[in-house]
Amino acid sequence: MRIALDAMGGDFAPRALVAGAMEAAQKFPDVEVFLVGDRESIAASMEDFGGTTKKDQNSIKIVHATQSISMDEIPLVALKTKPDSSLLKAVEMVAEGRADAVVSAGNTGAMVAACTFKLRTLKGVKRAGIAANLPTKNGYCTLIDVGANVHCKPIHLYQYGIMAAIYNIAVLNKKRPVVGLLNVGEEQTKGNVLVRKTMALLADSNLDYTGSVEGNHIFDGKCDVVVCEGFAGNVILKAAEGLSESLLGSLQTNLQRDLWSRLGF
Amino acid sequence: MRIALDAMGGDFAPRALVAGAMEAAQKFPDVEVFLVGDRESIAASMEDFGGTTKKDQNSIKIVHATQSISMDEIPLVALKTKPDSSLLKAVEMVAEGRADAVVSAGNTGAMVAACTFKLRTLKGVKRAGIAANLPTKNGYCTLIDVGANVHCKPIHLYQYGIMAAIYNIAVLNKKRPVVGLLNVGEEQTKGNVLVRKTMALLADSNLDYTGSVEGNHIFDGKCDVVVCEGFAGNVILKAAEGLSESLLGSLQTNLQRDLWSRLGF
């Protein structure tokens, strides 16, 4: 599989991306990575990580791009003014059949827009959504959307539900994924206008729709898919990251304190 | 302090509320609790928990209410059709000066509406917000709003920031609370229309405003106050509860497994 990687996108680029690509090349012999971005700084990073073996040179290739899009740029403006950006060039490699998949840790909005313009959505699909698989007691819950669109219509949330259910069947091997709609209560009367209008669409679908679910149901294994607007999904994803770090960090501190006290300090 | 408690609101009512009131009466001699709700079932719950001592009888009193509002009722309809509900009567006790504070674990929307009608907001405050103090590495972060209003205007979020900052100064003894605006990125260009319009108001205020913050900053101690619309705040609060349970539960399971394996199973 040929993967186009935006080597200039995200925190600690290109170093972190180069390190990841080199690790992947070692681990997965069938993977070919195109590091798209500034040739010189990518090559320098590769040297920093011990340089490439002959094997690496077959599986990792640099594709030069003179521009890069930063996190604070307005997506559509960036794509227009930076036609030679690493992000756009990586997406174009898939559009042109030179790569099978594209990965970017960079500007989310620019990535969604570039993919929408260059790769298009499947027929009938109105909006791309970003799905994140969050760990539950008994597997994973696909939370969609975690940040592609901060303003949605009911039809968009409805289609997120369908796409994520198909993804759960086709990729995660689930038979009949249970789909929930993120809400501020499980009762029919709860929710904002968007959510209340989406309820009717999901209830009328062929999905195994379980109705409105609250934030805790993302993690308790009740649903395979939880559908929400990008703003809510994104802040939950980040909050979950922060809370895990904070919880595990303080547990570690408590364990250390416990250890110190046992040692007589 | 005299506290009016809606004894019929929330999960496991009135048993859980009665148990809590009895525990509070034991612990805090200066607290007087009015259990507002169905006299018979409250009295039965009190008997179940071992009955009341003379001391309890002074500090816990039943105020009879013939109706109760359930979680799935539409707030305004419920308040209109149930004038003798425990929730409304408890709020009225504060309005009439017969109690100093009111607590309900019941229908959030009905509680917010009842308080707004009967107690009014402070002069100039347009909307009530629900604040939740979430634990961080170095104290607490006040997340506001966690569910009072699912449709807000910028002025509402702005006022949440001011109210929560004053609460942090007056109640949590912080000198100059740092206020953040919940967003899907820290850059100025990020966010939905509501958030982008709120930025300008907060930046122009006298608050110690740190700009947009992401979900993880609720837990990392960066902010004393994080402002958001009720939908986002509520799903984050519930997700945080669910994730903590799930994380701590699986840690427990791992520790048990570790213990079993040490014991040779």
mmCIF file with all atom_site columns, N, CA, C and O in Angstrom, chain A residues 198-240:
data_model
loop_
_atom_site.group_PDB
_atom_site.id
_atom_site.type_symbol
_atom_site.label_atom_id
_atom_site.label_alt_id
_atom_site.label_comp_id
_atom_site.label_asym_id
_atom_site.label_entity_id
_atom_site.label_seq_id
_atom_site.pdbx_PDB_ins_code
_atom_site.Cartn_x
_atom_site.Cartn_y
_atom_site.Cartn_z
_atom_site.occupancy
_atom_site.B_iso_or_equiv
_atom_site.pdbx_formal_charge
_atom_site.auth_seq_id
_atom_site.auth_comp_id
_atom_site.auth_asym_id
_atom_site.auth_atom_id
_atom_site.pdbx_PDB_model_num
ATOM 1   N N  . THR A 1 198 ? -32.767 15.799 13.658 1.00 0.00 ? 198 THR A N  1
ATOM 2   C CA . THR A 1 198 ? -32.031 14.614 13.207 1.00 0.00 ? 198 THR A CA 1
ATOM 3   C C  . THR A 1 198 ? -32.672 13.327 13.727 1.00 0.00 ? 198 THR A C  1
ATOM 4   O O  . THR A 1 198 ? -32.646 12.293 13.057 1.00 0.00 ? 198 THR A O  1
ATOM 5   N N  . MET A 1 199 ? -33.257 13.390 14.926 1.00 0.00 ? 199 MET A N  1
ATOM 6   C CA . MET A 1 199 ? -33.917 12.224 15.532 1.00 0.00 ? 199 MET A CA 1
ATOM 7   C C  . MET A 1 199 ? -34.864 11.542 14.559 1.00 0.00 ? 199 MET A C  1
ATOM 8   O O  . MET A 1 199 ? -34.858 10.328 14.405 1.00 0.00 ? 199 MET A O  1
ATOM 9   N N  . ALA A 1 200 ? -35.702 12.360 13.906 1.00 0.00 ? 200 ALA A N  1
ATOM 10  C CA . ALA A 1 200 ? -36.735 11.816 13.016 1.00 0.00 ? 200 ALA A CA 1
ATOM 11  C C  . ALA A 1 200 ? -36.093 11.076 11.847 1.00 0.00 ? 200 ALA A C  1
ATOM 12  O O  . ALA A 1 200 ? -36.533 9.986  11.467 1.00 0.00 ? 200 ALA A O  1
ATOM 13  N N  . LEU A 1 201 ? -35.020 11.643 11.280 1.00 0.00 ? 201 LEU A N  1
ATOM 14  C CA . LEU A 1 201 ? -34.342 11.005 10.149 1.00 0.00 ? 201 LEU A CA 1
ATOM 15  C C  . LEU A 1 201 ? -33.745 9.660  10.566 1.00 0.00 ? 201 LEU A C  1
ATOM 16  O O  . LEU A 1 201 ? -33.874 8.665  9.859  1.00 0.00 ? 201 LEU A O  1
ATOM 17  N N  . LEU A 1 202 ? -33.083 9.633  11.706 1.00 0.00 ? 202 LEU A N  1
ATOM 18  C CA . LEU A 1 202 ? -32.433 8.395  12.149 1.00 0.00 ? 202 LEU A CA 1
ATOM 19  C C  . LEU A 1 202 ? -33.473 7.336  12.520 1.00 0.00 ? 202 LEU A C  1
ATOM 20  O O  . LEU A 1 202 ? -33.282 6.143  12.255 1.00 0.00 ? 202 LEU A O  1
ATOM 21  N N  . ALA A 1 203 ? -34.569 7.790  13.129 1.00 0.00 ? 203 ALA A N  1
ATOM 22  C CA . ALA A 1 203 ? -35.613 6.833  13.529 1.00 0.00 ? 203 ALA A CA 1
ATOM 23  C C  . ALA A 1 203 ? -36.257 6.186  12.306 1.00 0.00 ? 203 ALA A C  1
ATOM 24  O O  . ALA A 1 203 ? -36.687 5.032  12.353 1.00 0.00 ? 203 ALA A O  1
ATOM 25  N N  . ASP A 1 204 ? -36.309 6.909  11.202 1.00 0.00 ? 204 ASP A N  1
ATOM 26  C CA . ASP A 1 204 ? -36.916 6.399  9.963  1.00 0.00 ? 204 ASP A CA 1
ATOM 27  C C  . ASP A 1 204 ? -35.950 5.567  9.124  1.00 0.00 ? 204 ASP A C  1
ATOM 28  O O  . ASP A 1 204 ? -36.341 5.034  8.085  1.00 0.00 ? 204 ASP A O  1
ATOM 29  N N  . SER A 1 205 ? -34.692 5.490  9.523  1.00 0.00 ? 205 SER A N  1
ATOM 30  C CA . SER A 1 205 ? -33.679 4.809  8.712  1.00 0.00 ? 205 SER A CA 1
ATOM 31  C C  . SER A 1 205 ? -33.682 3.306  8.962  1.00 0.00 ? 205 SER A C  1
ATOM 32  O O  . SER A 1 205 ? -34.401 2.812  9.829  1.00 0.00 ? 205 SER A O  1
ATOM 33  N N  . ASN A 1 206 ? -32.845 2.590  8.214  1.00 0.00 ? 206 ASN A N  1
ATOM 34  C CA . ASN A 1 206 ? -32.690 1.152  8.446  1.00 0.00 ? 206 ASN A CA 1
ATOM 35  C C  . ASN A 1 206 ? -31.614 0.847  9.477  1.00 0.00 ? 206 ASN A C  1
ATOM 36  O O  . ASN A 1 206 ? -31.276 -0.300 9.706  1.00 0.00 ? 206 ASN A O  1
ATOM 37  N N  . LEU A 1 207 ? -31.048 1.896  10.046 1.00 0.00 ? 207 LEU A N  1
ATOM 38  C CA . LEU A 1 207 ? -29.985 1.697  11.038 1.00 0.00 ? 207 LEU A CA 1
ATOM 39  C C  . LEU A 1 207 ? -30.548 1.102  12.318 1.00 0.00 ? 207 LEU A C  1
ATOM 40  O O  . LEU A 1 207 ? -31.730 1.221  12.612 1.00 0.00 ? 207 LEU A O  1
ATOM 41  N N  . ASP A 1 208 ? -29.684 0.466  13.100 1.00 0.00 ? 208 ASP A N  1
ATOM 42  C CA . ASP A 1 208 ? -30.075 -0.001 14.419 1.00 0.00 ? 208 ASP A CA 1
ATOM 43  C C  . ASP A 1 208 ? -29.906 1.187  15.364 1.00 0.00 ? 208 ASP A C  1
ATOM 44  O O  . ASP A 1 208 ? -28.953 1.281  16.123 1.00 0.00 ? 208 ASP A O  1
ATOM 45  N N  . TYR A 1 209 ? -30.869 2.097  15.287 1.00 0.00 ? 209 TYR A N  1
ATOM 46  C CA . TYR A 1 209 ? -30.785 3.380  15.985 1.00 0.00 ? 209 TYR A CA 1
ATOM 47  C C  . TYR A 1 209 ? -31.361 3.246  17.396 1.00 0.00 ? 209 TYR A C  1
ATOM 48  O O  . TYR A 1 209 ? -32.502 2.834  17.576 1.00 0.00 ? 209 TYR A O  1
ATOM 49  N N  . THR A 1 210 ? -30.573 3.603  18.380 1.00 0.00 ? 210 THR A N  1
ATOM 50  C CA . THR A 1 210 ? -30.990 3.419  19.779 1.00 0.00 ? 210 THR A CA 1
ATOM 51  C C  . THR A 1 210 ? -31.527 4.703  20.402 1.00 0.00 ? 210 THR A C  1
ATOM 52  O O  . THR A 1 210 ? -31.869 4.729  21.582 1.00 0.00 ? 210 THR A O  1
ATOM 53  N N  . GLY A 1 211 ? -31.600 5.788  19.609 1.00 0.00 ? 211 GLY A N  1
ATOM 54  C CA . GLY A 1 211 ? -32.145 7.048  20.125 1.00 0.00 ? 211 GLY A CA 1
ATOM 55  C C  . GLY A 1 211 ? -31.060 7.964  20.655 1.00 0.00 ? 211 GLY A C  1
ATOM 56  O O  . GLY A 1 211 ? -29.875 7.788  20.355 1.00 0.00 ? 211 GLY A O  1
ATOM 57  N N  . SER A 1 212 ? -31.468 8.953  21.435 1.00 0.00 ? 212 SER A N  1
ATOM 58  C CA . SER A 1 212 ? -30.519 9.903  22.011 1.00 0.00 ? 212 SER A CA 1
ATOM 59  C C  . SER A 1 212 ? -29.684 9.232  23.086 1.00 0.00 ? 212 SER A C  1
ATOM 60  O O  . SER A 1 212 ? -30.195 8.421  23.857 1.00 0.00 ? 212 SER A O  1
ATOM 61  N N  . VAL A 1 213 ? -28.405 9.558  23.104 1.00 0.00 ? 213 VAL A N  1
ATOM 62  C CA . VAL A 1 213 ? -27.524 9.061  24.170 1.00 0.00 ? 213 VAL A CA 1
ATOM 63  C C  . VAL A 1 213 ? -26.765 10.245 24.747 1.00 0.00 ? 213 VAL A C  1
ATOM 64  O O  . VAL A 1 213 ? -26.584 11.263 24.086 1.00 0.00 ? 213 VAL A O  1
ATOM 65  N N  . GLU A 1 214 ? -26.315 10.107 25.988 1.00 0.00 ? 214 GLU A N  1
ATOM 66  C CA . GLU A 1 214 ? -25.558 11.185 26.621 1.00 0.00 ? 214 GLU A CA 1
ATOM 67  C C  . GLU A 1 214 ? -24.056 10.906 26.517 1.00 0.00 ? 214 GLU A C  1
ATOM 68  O O  . GLU A 1 214 ? -23.650 9.829  26.091 1.00 0.00 ? 214 GLU A O  1
ATOM 69  N N  . GLY A 1 215 ? -23.256 11.868 26.897 1.00 0.00 ? 215 GLY A N  1
ATOM 70  C CA . GLY A 1 215 ? -21.808 11.776 26.734 1.00 0.00 ? 215 GLY A CA 1
ATOM 71  C C  . GLY A 1 215 ? -21.197 10.515 27.314 1.00 0.00 ? 215 GLY A C  1
ATOM 72  O O  . GLY A 1 215 ? -20.252 9.957  26.742 1.00 0.00 ? 215 GLY A O  1
ATOM 73  N N  . ASN A 1 216 ? -21.732 10.060 28.448 1.00 0.00 ? 216 ASN A N  1
ATOM 74  C CA . ASN A 1 216 ? -21.149 8.874  29.088 1.00 0.00 ? 216 ASN A CA 1
ATOM 75  C C  . ASN A 1 216 ? -21.311 7.607  28.246 1.00 0.00 ? 216 ASN A C  1
ATOM 76  O O  . ASN A 1 216 ? -20.509 6.680  28.356 1.00 0.00 ? 216 ASN A O  1
ATOM 77  N N  . HIS A 1 217 ? -22.318 7.591  27.375 1.00 0.00 ? 217 HIS A N  1
ATOM 78  C CA . HIS A 1 217 ? -22.554 6.388  26.573 1.00 0.00 ? 217 HIS A CA 1
ATOM 79  C C  . HIS A 1 217 ? -21.513 6.207  25.470 1.00 0.00 ? 217 HIS A C  1
ATOM 80  O O  . HIS A 1 217 ? -21.472 5.157  24.830 1.00 0.00 ? 217 HIS A O  1
ATOM 81  N N  . ILE A 1 218 ? -20.702 7.223  25.231 1.00 0.00 ? 218 ILE A N  1
ATOM 82  C CA . ILE A 1 218 ? -19.601 7.055  24.277 1.00 0.00 ? 218 ILE A CA 1
ATOM 83  C C  . ILE A 1 218 ? -18.619 6.013  24.803 1.00 0.00 ? 218 ILE A C  1
ATOM 84  O O  . ILE A 1 218 ? -17.995 5.287  24.043 1.00 0.00 ? 218 ILE A O  1
ATOM 85  N N  . PHE A 1 219 ? -18.519 5.936  26.130 1.00 0.00 ? 219 PHE A N  1
ATOM 86  C CA . PHE A 1 219 ? -17.477 5.095  26.724 1.00 0.00 ? 219 PHE A CA 1
ATOM 87  C C  . PHE A 1 219 ? -17.982 3.821  27.397 1.00 0.00 ? 219 PHE A C  1
ATOM 88  O O  . PHE A 1 219 ? -17.198 3.007  27.846 1.00 0.00 ? 219 PHE A O  1
ATOM 89  N N  . ASP A 1 220 ? -19.320 3.652  27.509 1.00 0.00 ? 220 ASP A N  1
ATOM 90  C CA . ASP A 1 220 ? -19.809 2.511  28.286 1.00 0.00 ? 220 ASP A CA 1
ATOM 91  C C  . ASP A 1 220 ? -20.192 1.301  27.441 1.00 0.00 ? 220 ASP A C  1
ATOM 92  O O  . ASP A 1 220 ? -20.714 0.318  27.964 1.00 0.00 ? 220 ASP A O  1
ATOM 93  N N  . GLY A 1 221 ? -19.914 1.363  26.135 1.00 0.00 ? 221 GLY A N  1
ATOM 94  C CA . GLY A 1 221 ? -20.158 0.185  25.304 1.00 0.00 ? 221 GLY A CA 1
ATOM 95  C C  . GLY A 1 221 ? -21.588 0.057  24.802 1.00 0.00 ? 221 GLY A C  1
ATOM 96  O O  . GLY A 1 221 ? -21.934 -0.917 24.133 1.00 0.00 ? 221 GLY A O  1
ATOM 97  N N  . LYS A 1 222 ? -22.426 1.040  25.097 1.00 0.00 ? 222 LYS A N  1
ATOM 98  C CA . LYS A 1 222 ? -23.834 0.972  24.667 1.00 0.00 ? 222 LYS A CA 1
ATOM 99  C C  . LYS A 1 222 ? -23.969 1.117  23.149 1.00 0.00 ? 222 LYS A C  1
ATOM 100 O O  . LYS A 1 222 ? -24.864 0.548  22.545 1.00 0.00 ? 222 LYS A O  1
ATOM 101 N N  . CYS A 1 223 ? -23.092 1.919  22.542 1.00 0.00 ? 223 CYS A N  1
ATOM 102 C CA . CYS A 1 223 ? -23.186 2.216  21.114 1.00 0.00 ? 223 CYS A CA 1
ATOM 103 C C  . CYS A 1 223 ? -21.911 1.841  20.368 1.00 0.00 ? 223 CYS A C  1
ATOM 104 O O  . CYS A 1 223 ? -20.811 1.931  20.919 1.00 0.00 ? 223 CYS A O  1
ATOM 105 N N  . ASP A 1 224 ? -22.075 1.471  19.111 1.00 0.00 ? 224 ASP A N  1
ATOM 106 C CA . ASP A 1 224 ? -20.915 1.302  18.230 1.00 0.00 ? 224 ASP A CA 1
ATOM 107 C C  . ASP A 1 224 ? -20.588 2.619  17.538 1.00 0.00 ? 224 ASP A C  1
ATOM 108 O O  . ASP A 1 224 ? -19.439 2.863  17.174 1.00 0.00 ? 224 ASP A O  1
ATOM 109 N N  . VAL A 1 225 ? -21.620 3.428  17.345 1.00 0.00 ? 225 VAL A N  1
ATOM 110 C CA . VAL A 1 225 ? -21.465 4.720  16.666 1.00 0.00 ? 225 VAL A CA 1
ATOM 111 C C  . VAL A 1 225 ? -22.205 5.793  17.460 1.00 0.00 ? 225 VAL A C  1
ATOM 112 O O  . VAL A 1 225 ? -23.346 5.570  17.882 1.00 0.00 ? 225 VAL A O  1
ATOM 113 N N  . VAL A 1 226 ? -21.570 6.932  17.694 1.00 0.00 ? 226 VAL A N  1
ATOM 114 C CA . VAL A 1 226 ? -22.274 8.090  18.263 1.00 0.00 ? 226 VAL A CA 1
ATOM 115 C C  . VAL A 1 226 ? -22.096 9.260  17.301 1.00 0.00 ? 226 VAL A C  1
ATOM 116 O O  . VAL A 1 226 ? -20.975 9.599  16.925 1.00 0.00 ? 226 VAL A O  1
ATOM 117 N N  . VAL A 1 227 ? -23.221 9.836  16.906 1.00 0.00 ? 227 VAL A N  1
ATOM 118 C CA . VAL A 1 227 ? -23.246 10.891 15.900 1.00 0.00 ? 227 VAL A CA 1
ATOM 119 C C  . VAL A 1 227 ? -23.382 12.256 16.576 1.00 0.00 ? 227 VAL A C  1
ATOM 120 O O  . VAL A 1 227 ? -24.188 12.415 17.491 1.00 0.00 ? 227 VAL A O  1
ATOM 121 N N  . CYS A 1 228 ? -22.602 13.224 16.120 1.00 0.00 ? 228 CYS A N  1
ATOM 122 C CA . CYS A 1 228 ? -22.726 14.582 16.661 1.00 0.00 ? 228 CYS A CA 1
ATOM 123 C C  . CYS A 1 228 ? -22.147 15.603 15.687 1.00 0.00 ? 228 CYS A C  1
ATOM 124 O O  . CYS A 1 228 ? -21.450 15.241 14.737 1.00 0.00 ? 228 CYS A O  1
ATOM 125 N N  . GLU A 1 229 ? -22.417 16.864 15.943 1.00 0.00 ? 229 GLU A N  1
ATOM 126 C CA . GLU A 1 229 ? -21.853 17.956 15.145 1.00 0.00 ? 229 GLU A CA 1
ATOM 127 C C  . GLU A 1 229 ? -20.367 18.096 15.502 1.00 0.00 ? 229 GLU A C  1
ATOM 128 O O  . GLU A 1 229 ? -19.961 17.775 16.618 1.00 0.00 ? 229 GLU A O  1
ATOM 129 N N  . GLY A 1 230 ? -19.577 18.623 14.558 1.00 0.00 ? 230 GLY A N  1
ATOM 130 C CA . GLY A 1 230 ? -18.129 18.685 14.737 1.00 0.00 ? 230 GLY A CA 1
ATOM 131 C C  . GLY A 1 230 ? -17.645 19.443 15.954 1.00 0.00 ? 230 GLY A C  1
ATOM 132 O O  . GLY A 1 230 ? -16.625 19.090 16.543 1.00 0.00 ? 230 GLY A O  1
ATOM 133 N N  . PHE A 1 231 ? -18.364 20.485 16.361 1.00 0.00 ? 231 PHE A N  1
ATOM 134 C CA . PHE A 1 231 ? -17.919 21.257 17.525 1.00 0.00 ? 231 PHE A CA 1
ATOM 135 C C  . PHE A 1 231 ? -17.954 20.391 18.777 1.00 0.00 ? 231 PHE A C  1
ATOM 136 O O  . PHE A 1 231 ? -16.958 20.264 19.487 1.00 0.00 ? 231 PHE A O  1
ATOM 137 N N  . ALA A 1 232 ? -19.118 19.771 19.019 1.00 0.00 ? 232 ALA A N  1
ATOM 138 C CA . ALA A 1 232 ? -19.274 18.918 20.204 1.00 0.00 ? 232 ALA A CA 1
ATOM 139 C C  . ALA A 1 232 ? -18.287 17.750 20.160 1.00 0.00 ? 232 ALA A C  1
ATOM 140 O O  . ALA A 1 232 ? -17.630 17.441 21.158 1.00 0.00 ? 232 ALA A O  1
ATOM 141 N N  . GLY A 1 233 ? -18.179 17.109 18.996 1.00 0.00 ? 233 GLY A N  1
ATOM 142 C CA . GLY A 1 233 ? -17.289 15.956 18.873 1.00 0.00 ? 233 GLY A CA 1
ATOM 143 C C  . GLY A 1 233 ? -15.845 16.320 19.141 1.00 0.00 ? 233 GLY A C  1
ATOM 144 O O  . GLY A 1 233 ? -15.111 15.585 19.816 1.00 0.00 ? 233 GLY A O  1
ATOM 145 N N  . ASN A 1 234 ? -15.423 17.470 18.631 1.00 0.00 ? 234 ASN A N  1
ATOM 146 C CA . ASN A 1 234 ? -14.036 17.894 18.816 1.00 0.00 ? 234 ASN A CA 1
ATOM 147 C C  . ASN A 1 234 ? -13.721 18.214 20.268 1.00 0.00 ? 234 ASN A C  1
ATOM 148 O O  . ASN A 1 234 ? -12.695 17.777 20.801 1.00 0.00 ? 234 ASN A O  1
ATOM 149 N N  . VAL A 1 235 ? -14.607 18.954 20.933 1.00 0.00 ? 235 VAL A N  1
ATOM 150 C CA . VAL A 1 235 ? -14.306 19.314 22.326 1.00 0.00 ? 235 VAL A CA 1
ATOM 151 C C  . VAL A 1 235 ? -14.352 18.074 23.220 1.00 0.00 ? 235 VAL A C  1
ATOM 152 O O  . VAL A 1 235 ? -13.579 17.966 24.184 1.00 0.00 ? 235 VAL A O  1
ATOM 153 N N  . ILE A 1 236 ? -15.226 17.106 22.890 1.00 0.00 ? 236 ILE A N  1
ATOM 154 C CA . ILE A 1 236 ? -15.245 15.853 23.663 1.00 0.00 ? 236 ILE A CA 1
ATOM 155 C C  . ILE A 1 236 ? -13.951 15.081 23.462 1.00 0.00 ? 236 ILE A C  1
ATOM 156 O O  . ILE A 1 236 ? -13.355 14.581 24.422 1.00 0.00 ? 236 ILE A O  1
ATOM 157 N N  . LEU A 1 237 ? -13.508 14.983 22.205 1.00 0.00 ? 237 LEU A N  1
ATOM 158 C CA . LEU A 1 237 ? -12.278 14.246 21.914 1.00 0.00 ? 237 LEU A CA 1
ATOM 159 C C  . LEU A 1 237 ? -11.103 14.833 22.692 1.00 0.00 ? 237 LEU A C  1
ATOM 160 O O  . LEU A 1 237 ? -10.337 14.117 23.356 1.00 0.00 ? 237 LEU A O  1
ATOM 161 N N  . LYS A 1 238 ? -10.973 16.169 22.644 1.00 0.00 ? 238 LYS A N  1
ATOM 162 C CA . LYS A 1 238 ? -9.863  16.827 23.339 1.00 0.00 ? 238 LYS A CA 1
ATOM 163 C C  . LYS A 1 238 ? -10.025 16.708 24.862 1.00 0.00 ? 238 LYS A C  1
ATOM 164 O O  . LYS A 1 238 ? -9.047  16.520 25.583 1.00 0.00 ? 238 LYS A O  1
ATOM 165 N N  . ALA A 1 239 ? -11.270 16.854 25.344 1.00 0.00 ? 239 ALA A N  1
ATOM 166 C CA . ALA A 1 239 ? -11.512 16.736 26.785 1.00 0.00 ? 239 ALA A CA 1
ATOM 167 C C  . ALA A 1 239 ? -11.153 15.332 27.261 1.00 0.00 ? 239 ALA A C  1
ATOM 168 O O  . ALA A 1 239 ? -10.558 15.159 28.334 1.00 0.00 ? 239 ALA A O  1
ATOM 169 N N  . ALA A 1 240 ? -11.490 14.326 26.455 1.00 0.00 ? 240 ALA A N  1
ATOM 170 C CA . ALA A 1 240 ? -11.185 12.937 26.821 1.00 0.00 ? 240 ALA A CA 1
ATOM 171 C C  . ALA A 1 240 ? -9.672  12.734 26.901 1.00 0.00 ? 240 ALA A C  1
ATOM 172 O O  . ALA A 1 240 ? -9.168  12.091 27.824 1.00 0.00 ? 240 ALA A O  1
#
